[in-house]
Amino acid sequence: MRCEQVVDDLADLAAGHTEVVAPDHVAHVEHCLRCQAEMVQYRKLLRALRTLRTEVLEPSPGLLADVLAGIEEEAERHAIAGLLRGRRVAYLGGLAAATAAAGGAIVLANHARRRVKLAG
Amino acid sequence: MPEDVSDLVAAAKDGDRSAFDELVRRTYAETYTLAYRMTGNDDDARDVTQEAYLRAFRGLKRFRGDARFTTWMYRITANCAATHMGKRRKHRHEELDESVPLADEHPASSPELRMEVTDLRARLVEAVEQLPPKLRSVVVLRDVYDLPHEAIAAELGISESAAKVRLHRARRRLREDLYPLPSEESARAV
Ligand SMILES: [Zn+2]
């Protein structure tokens, strides 16, 4: 096996993720000083990258205010949409009730008509 | 106002606006930092941060408490940054090719300037910033923020194998740039 074939595995090995690397690749690195030297360099790189996680950048001024204003606007829009939806639900509810009432009236009318027929 | 982030999240989910604002206050610098690491500039990082919190606000009901709020925000931020950069690219009508060796255009790569930028941390930050955006996003999310491959692939809208290929390329460039092997250094000196 050539070093080129395992080059993409060296960082995973340096991170301790042996399980994601093919066993024959691991075996090569175990016996190859060149790959081991490169693995050491990857280890330094990964450690350095990890330290960036603790670094928090100072955002330029006004960002917090802008974010909060954006949320405020979104909340307002949401509330208004909710109100309109509420109205629409009420309107549809009213329509349903009216239809049911009308249906009931028709039934009653039929009853009445039948009764009229029966009576007649 | 609850002290704990998880209590703030619960209150915000119940519709407490001030709790959500407090979550923003506590996490926005971190969110901005990730957005900056991914986009490489302040303007885009600000846009991405704003968009990320809007999406978080809209989607808070869907946030299940099993992940940490910050991790959830990282994923949203990653997704917003990918979308944002995609739009930008389209807008500029240019396709950023991953294989273009940008490192060579980088001023710090010239020997004189390299001497000036002695601080390793500064060199690391510069090297990451100089990566093409597609490579930078993946290495930042994986090796700085420790997101799993599947999360990275999902948020960037790429396959897991594509994410891995990009990660390998990014790591290799950074390693060659910052931690060259003796053989690479002698090749560079020639
Ligand atoms: Zn080897």
XYZ file of C-alpha atoms and ligand atoms in Angstrom:
311
model
C 0.000 0.000 0.000
C 1.185 3.503 -0.818
C 1.090 6.475 1.564
C -1.146 8.350 -0.901
C -3.907 5.796 -0.342
C -4.170 6.505 3.388
C -3.614 10.253 3.308
C -7.304 11.045 3.912
C -7.373 8.773 6.945
C -4.555 10.439 8.839
C -6.675 13.192 10.374
C -9.344 10.679 11.457
C -6.622 8.559 13.042
C -5.127 11.645 14.693
C -8.591 12.423 16.115
C -8.770 8.901 17.519
C -11.496 7.725 15.117
C -9.777 4.456 14.287
C -13.182 2.779 13.818
C -13.915 4.740 10.617
C -10.611 3.751 8.978
C -10.154 0.504 7.020
C -8.002 -2.014 8.964
C -5.406 -2.339 6.168
C -4.993 1.446 6.201
C -4.453 1.402 9.971
C -1.924 -1.388 9.504
C -0.011 0.696 6.948
C 0.214 3.688 9.278
C 1.375 1.478 12.135
C 4.437 0.581 10.081
C 5.017 3.816 8.149
C 7.107 6.542 9.756
C 6.227 9.047 7.033
C 2.484 8.661 7.641
C 3.041 8.799 11.389
C 4.919 12.079 11.001
C 2.024 13.491 8.987
C -0.432 12.211 11.577
C 1.436 14.175 14.246
C 0.969 17.336 12.174
C -2.759 16.619 11.780
C -3.014 16.170 15.511
C -1.556 19.653 16.025
C -3.939 21.090 13.435
C -7.030 19.492 14.986
C -6.031 20.674 18.448
C -5.548 24.218 17.150
C -8.917 24.170 15.355
C -10.654 22.978 18.508
C -9.323 26.004 20.424
C -11.206 28.308 18.024
C -14.421 27.003 19.582
C -13.696 28.869 22.813
C -13.030 32.120 20.985
C -16.103 34.330 20.745
C -15.835 37.260 18.360
C -17.136 40.666 19.326
C -19.961 41.438 16.905
C -20.003 44.923 15.419
C -22.242 47.350 17.353
C -25.974 47.284 16.853
C -26.286 43.611 15.968
C -28.160 42.657 19.140
C -30.592 45.564 18.696
C -31.121 44.584 15.045
C -31.787 40.943 15.912
C -34.238 41.862 18.682
C -36.014 44.351 16.415
C -36.332 41.661 13.746
C -37.863 39.263 16.270
C -40.240 41.974 17.480
C -41.421 42.565 13.928
C -41.833 38.837 13.338
C -43.797 38.451 16.588
C -46.107 41.288 15.556
C -46.634 39.760 12.127
C -47.317 36.425 13.789
C -49.807 37.978 16.206
C -51.649 39.741 13.392
C -51.749 36.559 11.333
C -53.138 34.799 14.419
C -55.830 37.442 14.848
C -56.838 37.183 11.208
C -56.829 33.386 11.414
C -58.939 33.642 14.562
C -61.426 35.840 12.700
C -61.454 33.469 9.754
C -62.091 30.524 12.085
C -64.889 32.487 13.728
C -66.272 33.372 10.320
C -66.092 29.754 9.093
C -67.589 28.609 12.403
C -70.411 31.072 11.949
C -70.926 29.864 8.404
C -71.037 26.246 9.597
C -73.525 27.126 12.283
C -75.640 29.027 9.787
C -75.522 26.084 7.354
C -76.459 23.670 10.135
C -79.253 25.954 11.186
C -80.411 26.291 7.590
C -80.210 22.491 7.199
C -82.233 22.125 10.371
C -84.735 24.598 9.044
C -85.050 22.627 5.828
C -85.581 19.422 7.810
C -88.156 21.208 9.876
C -89.752 22.576 6.723
C -89.859 19.054 5.261
C -91.344 17.808 8.475
C -93.840 20.586 8.342
C -94.590 19.899 4.689
C -95.019 16.206 5.408
C -97.144 17.016 8.302
C -99.120 19.304 6.122
C -99.398 16.472 3.586
C -100.407 14.043 6.257
C -102.852 16.500 7.563
C -104.076 17.169 4.061
C -36.362 35.550 34.459
C -35.072 31.930 34.656
C -31.304 31.467 35.000
C -30.997 28.241 33.055
C -30.978 28.158 29.269
C -33.286 25.124 29.254
C -35.771 26.996 31.489
C -35.566 29.990 29.176
C -36.254 27.730 26.202
C -39.287 26.236 27.980
C -40.613 29.698 28.835
C -40.013 30.930 25.281
C -41.865 27.902 23.917
C -44.799 28.861 26.117
C -44.863 32.198 24.329
C -42.758 34.271 26.744
C -41.160 36.822 24.426
C -38.802 38.230 27.053
C -37.426 34.707 27.586
C -36.638 34.413 23.884
C -34.997 37.849 23.902
C -32.856 36.699 26.816
C -31.824 33.609 24.848
C -30.763 35.888 22.011
C -28.785 38.110 24.393
C -26.935 35.133 25.839
C -26.108 33.383 22.580
C -25.896 35.985 19.798
C -22.130 36.555 20.028
C -21.530 32.811 19.688
C -23.970 32.575 16.781
C -22.295 35.546 15.127
C -18.890 33.913 15.619
C -19.986 30.758 13.790
C -21.644 32.844 11.069
C -18.416 34.824 10.682
C -16.282 31.679 10.568
C -18.495 30.297 7.835
C -18.992 33.405 5.706
C -15.654 35.111 6.364
C -16.976 38.651 6.626
C -18.947 40.884 8.966
C -21.772 41.908 6.609
C -22.733 38.356 5.724
C -22.257 37.192 9.316
C -24.718 39.845 10.531
C -27.308 38.882 7.914
C -26.912 35.201 8.736
C -27.201 35.850 12.493
C -30.423 37.815 12.020
C -31.927 35.203 9.731
C -30.899 32.386 12.086
C -32.747 33.923 15.050
C -35.837 34.573 12.950
C -35.859 30.927 11.914
C -35.253 29.836 15.504
C -38.143 32.018 16.668
C -40.466 30.573 14.044
C -39.344 27.011 14.670
C -38.980 27.054 18.454
C -42.065 24.882 18.952
C -40.299 22.176 16.962
C -37.168 22.302 19.130
C -37.124 19.186 21.264
C -35.182 19.653 24.455
C -32.955 16.638 23.773
C -30.321 18.702 21.952
C -28.633 21.687 23.531
C -30.088 25.021 22.442
C -26.653 26.198 21.263
C -26.192 23.061 19.123
C -29.639 23.620 17.642
C -28.654 27.234 16.901
C -25.399 26.036 15.283
C -27.372 23.856 12.903
C -29.780 26.649 12.004
C -26.871 29.064 11.558
C -25.029 26.575 9.335
C -28.138 26.165 7.203
C -28.712 29.933 6.936
C -25.057 30.534 6.062
C -25.155 27.874 3.333
C -28.339 29.374 1.867
C -26.950 32.889 2.139
C -23.674 32.020 0.445
C -25.519 30.098 -2.252
C -27.653 33.150 -3.009
C -24.586 35.369 -3.048
C -22.803 33.101 -5.474
C -25.777 33.055 -7.802
C -26.056 36.785 -7.478
C -22.439 37.315 -8.460
C -22.697 34.784 -11.294
C -19.571 33.082 -10.250
C -19.012 29.513 -9.275
C -16.348 29.156 -6.648
C -14.298 26.199 -7.616
C -13.038 24.140 -4.701
C -9.957 23.113 -6.608
C -8.664 26.660 -7.174
C -5.539 27.012 -5.024
C -6.571 30.203 -3.272
C -3.804 29.827 -0.715
C -1.317 31.062 -3.282
C -3.171 34.351 -3.686
C -3.070 34.767 0.029
C -0.609 37.513 1.023
C 0.455 35.656 4.174
C 1.771 32.889 1.941
C 4.560 35.109 0.705
C 7.682 34.521 2.835
C 8.082 38.122 4.050
C 4.502 38.411 5.267
C 4.589 34.923 6.674
C 7.381 36.126 8.965
C 5.190 38.955 10.192
C 2.236 36.746 10.977
C 4.082 34.834 13.620
C 1.207 34.191 15.946
C 0.011 30.701 15.145
C -3.541 31.458 16.169
C -3.703 34.427 13.822
C -2.231 32.295 11.052
C -4.778 29.578 11.723
C -7.669 32.041 11.566
C -6.286 33.504 8.356
C -5.762 30.106 6.789
C -9.345 29.088 7.612
C -10.678 32.364 6.218
C -8.720 31.853 3.021
C -10.262 28.463 2.326
C -12.934 28.401 -0.394
C -16.342 28.746 1.319
C -17.431 25.187 0.540
C -14.365 23.728 2.237
C -14.351 26.259 5.051
C -17.954 25.541 6.093
C -17.339 21.838 6.508
C -14.072 22.065 8.431
C -15.479 24.756 10.741
C -18.611 22.738 11.500
C -16.750 19.452 11.975
C -13.414 20.341 13.549
C -14.269 23.550 15.393
C -17.924 22.982 16.329
C -17.870 19.197 16.444
C -21.111 18.662 14.503
C -21.565 15.087 13.213
C -21.183 14.406 9.486
C -24.892 13.724 8.998
C -25.874 17.042 10.595
C -23.346 18.916 8.444
C -24.566 17.195 5.279
C -28.210 17.897 6.170
C -27.679 21.593 6.931
C -25.461 22.253 3.928
C -27.768 20.305 1.621
C -25.062 17.913 0.413
C -24.471 14.174 0.726
C -22.447 12.785 3.618
C -19.789 11.535 1.226
C -19.498 15.009 -0.345
C -19.140 16.471 3.137
C -16.330 14.029 3.896
C -14.506 14.783 0.643
C -14.661 18.502 1.401
C -13.466 17.895 4.939
C -10.446 15.916 3.741
C -9.525 18.624 1.244
C -9.890 21.375 3.810
C -7.828 19.554 6.428
C -5.144 18.750 3.915
C -4.811 22.366 2.801
C -4.674 23.647 6.357
C -2.165 20.998 7.349
C 0.107 21.766 4.399
C -0.189 25.489 5.022
C 0.274 25.521 8.794
C 2.009 22.270 9.689
C 4.109 21.278 6.686
C 6.241 18.172 6.778
C 10.016 18.731 6.538
C 9.921 17.460 2.942
C 7.197 19.989 2.051
C 9.126 22.819 3.674
C 12.282 22.033 1.722
C 10.193 21.836 -1.465
C 8.758 25.261 -0.639
C 12.204 26.743 -0.007
C 13.402 25.699 -3.476
Zn 2.792 5.757 4.655
